Tab-separated table of C-alpha atoms and ligand atoms in Angstrom:
chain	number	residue	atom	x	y	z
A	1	UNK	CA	19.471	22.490	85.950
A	2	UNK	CA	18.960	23.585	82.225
A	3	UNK	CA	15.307	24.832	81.839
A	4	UNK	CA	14.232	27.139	79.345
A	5	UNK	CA	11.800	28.517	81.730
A	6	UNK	CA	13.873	32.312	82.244
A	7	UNK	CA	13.679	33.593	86.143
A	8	UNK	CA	15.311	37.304	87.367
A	9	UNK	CA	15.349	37.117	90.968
A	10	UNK	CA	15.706	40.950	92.362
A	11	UNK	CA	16.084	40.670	96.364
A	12	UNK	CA	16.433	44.771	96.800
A	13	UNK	CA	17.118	46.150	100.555
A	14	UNK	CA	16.921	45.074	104.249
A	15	UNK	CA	14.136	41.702	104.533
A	16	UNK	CA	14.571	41.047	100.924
A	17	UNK	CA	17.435	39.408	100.443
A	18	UNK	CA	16.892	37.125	104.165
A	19	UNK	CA	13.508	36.430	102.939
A	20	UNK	CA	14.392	35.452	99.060
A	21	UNK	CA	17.530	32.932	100.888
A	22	UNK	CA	14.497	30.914	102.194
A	23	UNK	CA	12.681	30.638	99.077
A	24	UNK	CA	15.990	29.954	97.166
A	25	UNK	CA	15.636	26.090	99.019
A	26	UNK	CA	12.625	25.537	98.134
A	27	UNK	CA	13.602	27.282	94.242
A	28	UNK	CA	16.015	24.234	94.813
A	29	UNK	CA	13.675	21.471	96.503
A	30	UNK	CA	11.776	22.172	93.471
A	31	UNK	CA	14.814	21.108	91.045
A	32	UNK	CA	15.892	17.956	93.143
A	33	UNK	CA	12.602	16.569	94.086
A	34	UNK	CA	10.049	17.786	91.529
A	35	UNK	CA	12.201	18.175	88.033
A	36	UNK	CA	10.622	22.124	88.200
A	37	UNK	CA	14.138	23.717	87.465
A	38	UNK	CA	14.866	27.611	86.243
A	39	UNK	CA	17.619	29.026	84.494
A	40	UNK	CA	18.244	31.927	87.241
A	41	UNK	CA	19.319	35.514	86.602
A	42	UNK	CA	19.964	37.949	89.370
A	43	UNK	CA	20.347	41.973	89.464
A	44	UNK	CA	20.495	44.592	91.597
A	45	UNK	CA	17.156	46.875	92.524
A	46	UNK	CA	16.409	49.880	94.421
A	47	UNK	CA	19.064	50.800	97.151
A	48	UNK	CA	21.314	47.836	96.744
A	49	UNK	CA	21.179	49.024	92.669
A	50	UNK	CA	22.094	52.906	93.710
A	51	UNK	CA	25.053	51.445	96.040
A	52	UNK	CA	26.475	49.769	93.175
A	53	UNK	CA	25.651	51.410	90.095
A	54	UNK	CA	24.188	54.847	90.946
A	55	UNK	CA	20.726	54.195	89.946
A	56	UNK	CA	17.855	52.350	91.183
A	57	UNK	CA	17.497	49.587	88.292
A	58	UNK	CA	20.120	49.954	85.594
A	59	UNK	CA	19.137	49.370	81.907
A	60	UNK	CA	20.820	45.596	81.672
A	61	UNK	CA	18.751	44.579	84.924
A	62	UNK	CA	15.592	45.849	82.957
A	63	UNK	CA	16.302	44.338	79.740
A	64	UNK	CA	16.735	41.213	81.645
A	65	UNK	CA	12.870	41.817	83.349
A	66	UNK	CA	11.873	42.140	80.026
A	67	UNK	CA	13.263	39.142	78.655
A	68	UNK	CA	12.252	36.817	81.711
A	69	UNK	CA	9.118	34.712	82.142
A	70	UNK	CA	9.253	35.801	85.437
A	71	UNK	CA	10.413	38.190	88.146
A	72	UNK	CA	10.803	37.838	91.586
A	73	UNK	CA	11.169	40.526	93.655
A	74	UNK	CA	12.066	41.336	97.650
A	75	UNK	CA	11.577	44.609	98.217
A	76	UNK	CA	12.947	48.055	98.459
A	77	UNK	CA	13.961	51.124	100.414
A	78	UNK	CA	15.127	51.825	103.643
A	79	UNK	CA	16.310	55.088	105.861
A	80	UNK	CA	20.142	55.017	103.936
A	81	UNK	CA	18.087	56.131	101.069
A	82	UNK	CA	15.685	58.297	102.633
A	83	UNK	CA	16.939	61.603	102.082
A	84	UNK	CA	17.646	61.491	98.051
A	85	UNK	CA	15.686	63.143	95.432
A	86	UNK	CA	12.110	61.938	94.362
A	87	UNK	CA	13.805	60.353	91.126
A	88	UNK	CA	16.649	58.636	92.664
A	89	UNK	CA	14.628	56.482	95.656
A	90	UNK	CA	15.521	53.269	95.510
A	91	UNK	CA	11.423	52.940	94.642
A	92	UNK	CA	11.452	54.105	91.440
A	93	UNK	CA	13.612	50.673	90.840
A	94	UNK	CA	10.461	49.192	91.376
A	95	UNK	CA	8.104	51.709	89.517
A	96	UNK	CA	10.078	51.115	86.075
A	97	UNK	CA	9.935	47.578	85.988
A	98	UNK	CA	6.300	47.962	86.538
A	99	UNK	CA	5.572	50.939	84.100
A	100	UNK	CA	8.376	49.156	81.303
A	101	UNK	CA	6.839	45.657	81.610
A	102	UNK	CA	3.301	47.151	81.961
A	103	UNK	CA	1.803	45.445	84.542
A	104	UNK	CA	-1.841	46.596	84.324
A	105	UNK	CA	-3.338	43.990	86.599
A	106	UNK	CA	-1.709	43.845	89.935
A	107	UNK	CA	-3.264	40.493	91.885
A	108	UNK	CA	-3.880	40.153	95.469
A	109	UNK	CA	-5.038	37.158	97.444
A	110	UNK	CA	-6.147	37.731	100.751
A	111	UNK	CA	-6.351	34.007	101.805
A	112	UNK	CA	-6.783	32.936	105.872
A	113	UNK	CA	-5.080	29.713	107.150
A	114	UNK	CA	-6.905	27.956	109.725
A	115	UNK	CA	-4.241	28.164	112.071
A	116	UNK	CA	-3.945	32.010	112.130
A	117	UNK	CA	-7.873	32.501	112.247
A	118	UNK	CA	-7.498	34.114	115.405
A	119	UNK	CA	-4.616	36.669	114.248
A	120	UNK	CA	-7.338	38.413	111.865
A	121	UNK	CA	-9.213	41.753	113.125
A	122	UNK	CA	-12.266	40.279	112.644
A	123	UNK	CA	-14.570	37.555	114.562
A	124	UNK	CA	-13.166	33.570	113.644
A	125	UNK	CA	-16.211	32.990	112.146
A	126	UNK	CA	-16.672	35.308	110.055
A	127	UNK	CA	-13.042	35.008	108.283
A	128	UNK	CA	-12.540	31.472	108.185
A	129	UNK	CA	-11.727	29.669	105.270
A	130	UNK	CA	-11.361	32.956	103.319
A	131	UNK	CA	-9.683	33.019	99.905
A	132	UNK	CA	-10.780	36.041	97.999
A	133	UNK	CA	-8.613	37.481	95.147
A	134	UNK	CA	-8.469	41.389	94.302
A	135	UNK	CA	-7.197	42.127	90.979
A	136	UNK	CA	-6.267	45.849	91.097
A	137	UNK	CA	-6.183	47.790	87.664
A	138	UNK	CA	-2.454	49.047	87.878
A	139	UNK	CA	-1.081	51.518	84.865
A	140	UNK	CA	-3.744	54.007	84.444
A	141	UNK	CA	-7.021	55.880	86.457
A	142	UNK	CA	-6.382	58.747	88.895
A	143	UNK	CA	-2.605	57.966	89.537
A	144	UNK	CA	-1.699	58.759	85.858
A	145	UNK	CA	-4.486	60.908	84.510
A	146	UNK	CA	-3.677	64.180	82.214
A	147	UNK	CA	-4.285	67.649	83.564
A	148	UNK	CA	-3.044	67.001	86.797
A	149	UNK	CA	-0.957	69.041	89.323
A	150	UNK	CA	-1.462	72.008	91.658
A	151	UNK	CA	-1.582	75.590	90.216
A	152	UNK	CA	-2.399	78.896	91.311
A	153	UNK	CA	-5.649	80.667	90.040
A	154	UNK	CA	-6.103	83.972	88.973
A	155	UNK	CA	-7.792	85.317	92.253
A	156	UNK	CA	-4.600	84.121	94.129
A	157	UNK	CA	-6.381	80.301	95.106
A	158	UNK	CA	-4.287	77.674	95.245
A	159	UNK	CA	-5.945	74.611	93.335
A	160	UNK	CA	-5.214	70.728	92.910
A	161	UNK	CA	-6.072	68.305	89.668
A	162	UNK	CA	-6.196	65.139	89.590
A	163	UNK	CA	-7.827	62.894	86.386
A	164	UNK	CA	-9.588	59.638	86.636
A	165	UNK	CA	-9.433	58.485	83.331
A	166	UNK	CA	-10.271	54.958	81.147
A	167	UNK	CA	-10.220	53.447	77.897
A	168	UNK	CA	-12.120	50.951	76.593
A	169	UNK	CA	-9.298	48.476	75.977
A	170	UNK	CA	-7.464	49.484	79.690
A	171	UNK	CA	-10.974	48.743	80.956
A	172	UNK	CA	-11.440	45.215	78.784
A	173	UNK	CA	-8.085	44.170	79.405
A	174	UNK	CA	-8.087	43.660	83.309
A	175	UNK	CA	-11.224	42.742	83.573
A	176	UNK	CA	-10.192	39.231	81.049
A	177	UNK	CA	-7.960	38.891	83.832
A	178	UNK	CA	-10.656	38.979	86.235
A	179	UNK	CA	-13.138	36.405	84.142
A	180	UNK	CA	-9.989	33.880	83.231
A	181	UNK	CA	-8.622	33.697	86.778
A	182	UNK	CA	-12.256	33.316	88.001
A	183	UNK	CA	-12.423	30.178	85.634
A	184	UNK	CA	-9.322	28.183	87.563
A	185	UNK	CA	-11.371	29.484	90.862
A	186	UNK	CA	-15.076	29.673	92.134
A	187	UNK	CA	-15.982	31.061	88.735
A	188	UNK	CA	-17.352	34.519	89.916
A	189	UNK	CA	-16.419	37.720	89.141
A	190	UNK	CA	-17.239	41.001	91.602
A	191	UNK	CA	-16.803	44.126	89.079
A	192	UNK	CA	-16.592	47.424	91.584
A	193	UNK	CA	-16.541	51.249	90.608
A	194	UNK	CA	-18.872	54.225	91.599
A	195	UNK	CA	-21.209	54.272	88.520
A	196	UNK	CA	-23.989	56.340	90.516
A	197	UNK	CA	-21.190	59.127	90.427
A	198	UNK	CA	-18.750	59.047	87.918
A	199	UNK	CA	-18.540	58.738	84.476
A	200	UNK	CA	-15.341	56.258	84.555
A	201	UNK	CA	-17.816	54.045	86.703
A	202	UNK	CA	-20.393	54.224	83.809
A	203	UNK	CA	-17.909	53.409	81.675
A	204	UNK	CA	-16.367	50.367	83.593
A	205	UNK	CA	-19.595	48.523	84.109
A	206	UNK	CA	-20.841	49.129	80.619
A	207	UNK	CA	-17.303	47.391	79.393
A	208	UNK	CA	-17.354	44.613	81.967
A	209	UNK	CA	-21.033	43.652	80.978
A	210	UNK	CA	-20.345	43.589	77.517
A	211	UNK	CA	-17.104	42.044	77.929
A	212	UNK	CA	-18.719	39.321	79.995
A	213	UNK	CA	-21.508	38.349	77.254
A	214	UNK	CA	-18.937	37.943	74.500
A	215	UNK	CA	-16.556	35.851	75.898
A	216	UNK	CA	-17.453	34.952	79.288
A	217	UNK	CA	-20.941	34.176	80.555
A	218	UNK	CA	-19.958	30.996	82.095
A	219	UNK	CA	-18.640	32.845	84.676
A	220	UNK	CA	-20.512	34.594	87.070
A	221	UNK	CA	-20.559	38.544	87.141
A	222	UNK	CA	-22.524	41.045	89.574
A	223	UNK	CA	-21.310	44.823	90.254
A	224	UNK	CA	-20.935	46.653	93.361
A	225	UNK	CA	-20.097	50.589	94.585
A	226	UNK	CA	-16.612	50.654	95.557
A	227	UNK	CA	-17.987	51.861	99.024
A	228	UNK	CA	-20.710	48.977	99.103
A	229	UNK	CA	-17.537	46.341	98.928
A	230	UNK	CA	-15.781	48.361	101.210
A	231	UNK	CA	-18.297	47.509	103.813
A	232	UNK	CA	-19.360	44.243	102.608
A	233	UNK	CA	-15.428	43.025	103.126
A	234	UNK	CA	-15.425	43.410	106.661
A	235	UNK	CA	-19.438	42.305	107.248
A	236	UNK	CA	-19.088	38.985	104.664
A	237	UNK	CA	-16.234	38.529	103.071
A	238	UNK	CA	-16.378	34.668	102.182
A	239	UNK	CA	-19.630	36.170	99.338
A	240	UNK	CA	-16.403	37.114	97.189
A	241	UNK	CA	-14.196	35.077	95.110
A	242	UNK	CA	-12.579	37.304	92.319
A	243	UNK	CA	-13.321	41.097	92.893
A	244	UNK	CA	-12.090	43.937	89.874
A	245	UNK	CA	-11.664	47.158	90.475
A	246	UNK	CA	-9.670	49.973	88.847
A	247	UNK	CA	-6.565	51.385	90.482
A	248	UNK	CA	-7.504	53.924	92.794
A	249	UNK	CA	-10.605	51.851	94.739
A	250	UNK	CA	-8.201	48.625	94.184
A	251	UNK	CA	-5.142	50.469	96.247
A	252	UNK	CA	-7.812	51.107	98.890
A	253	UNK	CA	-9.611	47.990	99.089
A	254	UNK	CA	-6.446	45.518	98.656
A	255	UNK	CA	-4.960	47.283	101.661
A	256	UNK	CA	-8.498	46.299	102.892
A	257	UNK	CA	-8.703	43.043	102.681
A	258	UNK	CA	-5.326	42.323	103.284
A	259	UNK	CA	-6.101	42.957	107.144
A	260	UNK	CA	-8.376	40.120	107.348
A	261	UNK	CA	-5.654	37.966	106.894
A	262	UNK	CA	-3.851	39.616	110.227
A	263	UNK	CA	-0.399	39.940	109.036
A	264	UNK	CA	1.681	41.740	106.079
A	265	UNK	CA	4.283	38.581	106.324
A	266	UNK	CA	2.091	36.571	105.244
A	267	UNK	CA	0.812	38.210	101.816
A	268	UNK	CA	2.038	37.833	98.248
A	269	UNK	CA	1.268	39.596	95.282
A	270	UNK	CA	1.354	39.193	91.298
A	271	UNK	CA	1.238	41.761	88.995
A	272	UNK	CA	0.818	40.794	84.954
A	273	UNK	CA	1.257	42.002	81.651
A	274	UNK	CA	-0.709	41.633	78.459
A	275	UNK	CA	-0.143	38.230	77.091
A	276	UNK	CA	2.390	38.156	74.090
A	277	UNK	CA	1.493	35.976	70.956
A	278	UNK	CA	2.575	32.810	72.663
A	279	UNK	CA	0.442	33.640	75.131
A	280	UNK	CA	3.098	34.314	77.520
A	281	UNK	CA	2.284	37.165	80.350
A	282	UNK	CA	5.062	39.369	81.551
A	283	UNK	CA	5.241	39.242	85.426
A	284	UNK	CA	6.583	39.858	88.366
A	285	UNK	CA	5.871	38.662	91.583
A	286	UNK	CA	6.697	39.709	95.517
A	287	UNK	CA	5.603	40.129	99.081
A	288	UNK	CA	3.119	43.162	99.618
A	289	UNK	CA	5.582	44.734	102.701
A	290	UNK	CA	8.194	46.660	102.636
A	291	UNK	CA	12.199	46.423	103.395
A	292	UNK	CA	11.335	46.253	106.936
A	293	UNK	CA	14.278	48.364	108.246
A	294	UNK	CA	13.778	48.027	111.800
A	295	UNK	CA	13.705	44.450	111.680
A	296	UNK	CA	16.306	43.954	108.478
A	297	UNK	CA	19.466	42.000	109.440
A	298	UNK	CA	18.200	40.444	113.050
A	299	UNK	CA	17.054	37.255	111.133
A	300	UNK	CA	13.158	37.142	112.423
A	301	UNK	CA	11.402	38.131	109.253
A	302	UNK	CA	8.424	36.247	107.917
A	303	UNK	CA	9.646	34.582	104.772
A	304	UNK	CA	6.064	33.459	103.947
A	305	UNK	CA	5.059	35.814	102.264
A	306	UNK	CA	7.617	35.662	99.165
A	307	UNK	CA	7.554	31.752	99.426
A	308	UNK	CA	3.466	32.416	98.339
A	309	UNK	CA	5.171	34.985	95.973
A	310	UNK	CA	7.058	31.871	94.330
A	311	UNK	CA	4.136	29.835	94.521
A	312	UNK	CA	2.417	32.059	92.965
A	313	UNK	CA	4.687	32.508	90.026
A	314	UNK	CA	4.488	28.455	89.713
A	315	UNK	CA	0.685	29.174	89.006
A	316	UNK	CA	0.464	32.187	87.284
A	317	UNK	CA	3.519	32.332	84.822
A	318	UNK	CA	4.576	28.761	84.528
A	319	UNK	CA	1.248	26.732	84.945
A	320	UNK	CA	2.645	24.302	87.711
A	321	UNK	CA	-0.929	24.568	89.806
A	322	UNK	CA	0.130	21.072	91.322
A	323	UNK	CA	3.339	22.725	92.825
A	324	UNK	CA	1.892	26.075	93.433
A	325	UNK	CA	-0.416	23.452	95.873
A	326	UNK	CA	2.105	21.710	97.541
A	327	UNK	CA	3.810	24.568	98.581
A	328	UNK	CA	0.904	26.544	99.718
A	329	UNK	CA	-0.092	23.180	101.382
A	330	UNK	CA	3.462	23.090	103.415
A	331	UNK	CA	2.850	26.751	104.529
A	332	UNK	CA	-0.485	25.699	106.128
A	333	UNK	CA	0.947	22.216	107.785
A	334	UNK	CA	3.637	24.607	109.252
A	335	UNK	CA	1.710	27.011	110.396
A	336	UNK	CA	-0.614	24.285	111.777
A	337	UNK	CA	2.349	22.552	113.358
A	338	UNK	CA	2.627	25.788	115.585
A	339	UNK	CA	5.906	27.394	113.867
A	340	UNK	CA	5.591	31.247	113.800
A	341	UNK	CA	7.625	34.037	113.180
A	342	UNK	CA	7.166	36.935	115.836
A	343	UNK	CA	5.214	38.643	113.663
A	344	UNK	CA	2.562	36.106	113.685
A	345	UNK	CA	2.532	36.253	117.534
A	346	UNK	CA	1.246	38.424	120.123
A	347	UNK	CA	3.459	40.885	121.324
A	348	UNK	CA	5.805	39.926	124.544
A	349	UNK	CA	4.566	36.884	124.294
A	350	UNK	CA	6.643	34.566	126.581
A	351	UNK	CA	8.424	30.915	125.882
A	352	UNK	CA	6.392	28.859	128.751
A	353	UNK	CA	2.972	30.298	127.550
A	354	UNK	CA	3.340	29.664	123.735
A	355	UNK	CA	5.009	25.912	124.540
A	356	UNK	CA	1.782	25.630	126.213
A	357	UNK	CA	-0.004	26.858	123.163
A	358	UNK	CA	1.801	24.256	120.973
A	359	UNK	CA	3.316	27.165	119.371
A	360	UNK	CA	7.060	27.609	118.594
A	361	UNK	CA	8.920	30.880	117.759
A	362	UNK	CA	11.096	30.370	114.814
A	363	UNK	CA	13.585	33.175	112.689
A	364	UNK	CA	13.738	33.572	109.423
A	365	UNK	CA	15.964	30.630	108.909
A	366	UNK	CA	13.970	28.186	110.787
A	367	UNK	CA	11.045	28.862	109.043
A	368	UNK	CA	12.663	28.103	105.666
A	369	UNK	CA	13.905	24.462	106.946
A	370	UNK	CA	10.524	23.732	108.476
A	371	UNK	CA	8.885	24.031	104.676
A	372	UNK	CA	11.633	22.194	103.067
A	373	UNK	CA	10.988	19.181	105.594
A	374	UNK	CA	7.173	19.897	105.413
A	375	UNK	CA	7.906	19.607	101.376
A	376	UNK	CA	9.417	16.315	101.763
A	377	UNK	CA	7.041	14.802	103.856
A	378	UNK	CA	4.264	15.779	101.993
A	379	UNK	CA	6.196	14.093	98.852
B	1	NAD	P1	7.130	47.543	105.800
B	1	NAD	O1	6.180	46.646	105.104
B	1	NAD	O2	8.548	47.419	105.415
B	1	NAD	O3	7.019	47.313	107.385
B	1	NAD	C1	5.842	47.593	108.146
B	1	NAD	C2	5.901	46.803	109.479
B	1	NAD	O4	5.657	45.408	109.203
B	1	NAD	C3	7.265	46.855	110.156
B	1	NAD	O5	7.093	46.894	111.549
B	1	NAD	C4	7.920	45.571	109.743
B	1	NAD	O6	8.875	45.097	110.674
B	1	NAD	C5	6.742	44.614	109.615
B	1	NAD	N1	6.985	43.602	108.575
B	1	NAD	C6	6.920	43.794	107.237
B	1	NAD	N2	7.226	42.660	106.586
B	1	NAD	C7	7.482	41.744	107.523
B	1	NAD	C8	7.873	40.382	107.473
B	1	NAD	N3	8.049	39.709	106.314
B	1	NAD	N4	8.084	39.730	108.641
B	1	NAD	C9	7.901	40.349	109.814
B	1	NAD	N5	7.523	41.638	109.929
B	1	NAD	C10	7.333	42.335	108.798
B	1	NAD	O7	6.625	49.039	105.544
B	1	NAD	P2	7.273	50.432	106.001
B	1	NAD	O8	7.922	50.289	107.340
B	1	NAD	O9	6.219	51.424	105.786
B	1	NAD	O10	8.413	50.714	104.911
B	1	NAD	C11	9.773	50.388	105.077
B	1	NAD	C12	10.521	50.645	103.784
B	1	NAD	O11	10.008	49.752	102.775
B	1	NAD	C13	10.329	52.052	103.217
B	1	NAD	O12	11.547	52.469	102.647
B	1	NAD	C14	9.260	51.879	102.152
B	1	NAD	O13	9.357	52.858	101.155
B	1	NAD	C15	9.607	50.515	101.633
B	1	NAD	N6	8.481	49.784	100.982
B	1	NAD	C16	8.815	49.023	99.912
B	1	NAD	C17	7.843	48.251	99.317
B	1	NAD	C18	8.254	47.377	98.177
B	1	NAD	O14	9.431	47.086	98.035
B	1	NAD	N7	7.324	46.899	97.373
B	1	NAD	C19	6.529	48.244	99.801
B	1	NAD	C20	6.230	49.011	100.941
B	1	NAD	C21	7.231	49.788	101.527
């Protein structure tokens, strides 16, 4: 279908490409039933890039990133790869489209369905219902920060540098993120750094306070140590609705969080750009695991979490909240219906018991029909 709404889809090594075939019928539900159509590039990244072209992302698949509205991405990597030099992993694929499109604000949800309440870490009660979003700053703090390296003193001690370090406008930037995507949710806004030790913390709160009184006091803002939320995710997580942090406390408390949801196939992520003139974000969108090499080509991965990716990208780039719902609507009803991947189940789990459970184990494949016919009965 024509659309001048411009898609790359990038499905990269081992689950990748099973997992994007899945959300390539609903991509196409979408068209039949719901008029949403795409005009649909697709490249080569990381390993499946280096096995054609000899590099990880080659300059035409970036310049097509940066043209898109969108990206969606699989994933990357895998033991073929394993062995090559820092700069030729099939990761760094991934780590130019992020640095060239500058993603600054990478965007978690950590969201529990009702029927996998039981598959979290933590008590029922105390997780159910969640739907907390972490907005992680992405492009700059301790990861990037000049001096850094390792370098040998004078008195013959080896020594290590790393810099935390923020701007004003890195700070200001994600945190508009936070407030606007606070607005289309419950409207509050957790700011987190360690401003009882560190300067960047000073910094970050000072910006996110003033920030808030220009432009956003509708919403609701508090602060909180970094180790504070750390504890307060796992004691009561449902306080939260939007929490910002920068990039090193984000990596930690993402990966956090993403455990009270109980499984990695189950988790999408967005990471966005600064909006152009237009107002148009760059973007790019995928699952939070991995390639899943021991698992790639047996046809049981979880394809949920890239079909949230998609659904996502509905919301986020393309404003299409109503279909972002319906799809996230026909992962529940699935899930409810008792269809799980054997990720989602305990392990050795055996056919009589889970029949008697109402549950059914379903591969990759199955999974992906069971939304489409979810889709169309919810239509
Ligand atoms: P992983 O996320 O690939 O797998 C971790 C475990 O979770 C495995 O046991 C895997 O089978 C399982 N798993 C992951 N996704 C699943 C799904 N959708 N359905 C069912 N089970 C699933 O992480 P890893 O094993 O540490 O890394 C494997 C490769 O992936 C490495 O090469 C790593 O560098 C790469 N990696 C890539 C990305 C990315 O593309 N963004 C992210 C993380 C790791």
């Amino acid at each position: 279908m024509a659309s001048n709404r411009k898609l790359l889809v990038l499905p990269g090594d081992g689950i990748g490409p099973e997992v994007m075939n899945e959300v390539r019928k609903i991509v196409a539900w979408m068209g039949r039933k719901r008029a949403v159509g795409f005009d649909i590039s697709e490249d080569a990244v990381g390993g499946d890039a280096l096995d054609r072209h000899g590099v990880p992302l080659t300059d035409a698949a970036m310049a097509k990133a940066l043209e898109a509205d969108a990206v969606l991405f699989g994933s990357v990597g895998g033991p073929k790869w394993d062995t090559l030099p820092f700069d030729k992993k099939p990761e760094r694929g991934l780590l130019r489209l992020r640095k060239e499109m500058d993603l600054f604000a990478n965007l978690r949800p950590a969201k529990v369905f009702d029927a996998l309440v039981d598959a979290s870490s933590l008590k029922p009660e105390i997780v159910k219902g969640l739907d907390i979003l972490i907005i992680r700053e992405l492009t700059g703090g301790v990861y990037f920060g000049e001096p850094r390296g390792v370098s040998t003193r004078p008195d013959g001690q080896r020594e290590a540098i790393d810099t935390q370090r923020y701007s004003t406008s890195e700070i200001r930037r994600v945190c508009a993120v936070a407030f606007e995507l606070a607005r289309k949710r419950n409207n509050k806004v957790c700011s987190s750094e360690k401003a009882n030790v560190m300067h960047t913390g000073v910094l970050w709160r000072e910006e996110a306070t003033k920030l808030h009184k220009e432009s956003y006091t509708d919403v609701q803002l508090n602060h909180m140590y970094a180790d504070a939320l750390a504890m307060q995710l796992v004691r009561w997580p449902a306080q939260f609705d939007v929490i910002v942090t920068d990039n090193l406390f984000g990596d930690i408390l993402s990966d956090e969080a993403s455990m009270l949801t109980g499984s990695l196939g189950m988790l999408p992520s967005a990471s966005l750009g600064a909006p152009d003139a237009t107002g148009r974000r760059k973007a790019l969108y995928e699952p939070i695991h991995g390639s899943a090499p021991d698992i790639a080509g047996k046809g049981i991965a979880n394809p949920l979490a890239e079909t949230l990716s998609y659904a996502m990208m509905l919301r986020y780039s393309f404003d299409l909240g109503g279909e972002a719902d319906l799809v996230e609507k026909a992962v529940e009803n699935v899930l409810a219906a008792g269809y799980r991947t054997a990720d989602l189940l305990p392990m050795g789990s055996d056919a009589a018991k889970l029949t008697a459970q109402g549950l059914r184990k379903v591969g990759t494949q199955e999974m992906g029909d069971a939304l489409v016919k979810e889709l169309d009965r919810l239509v």
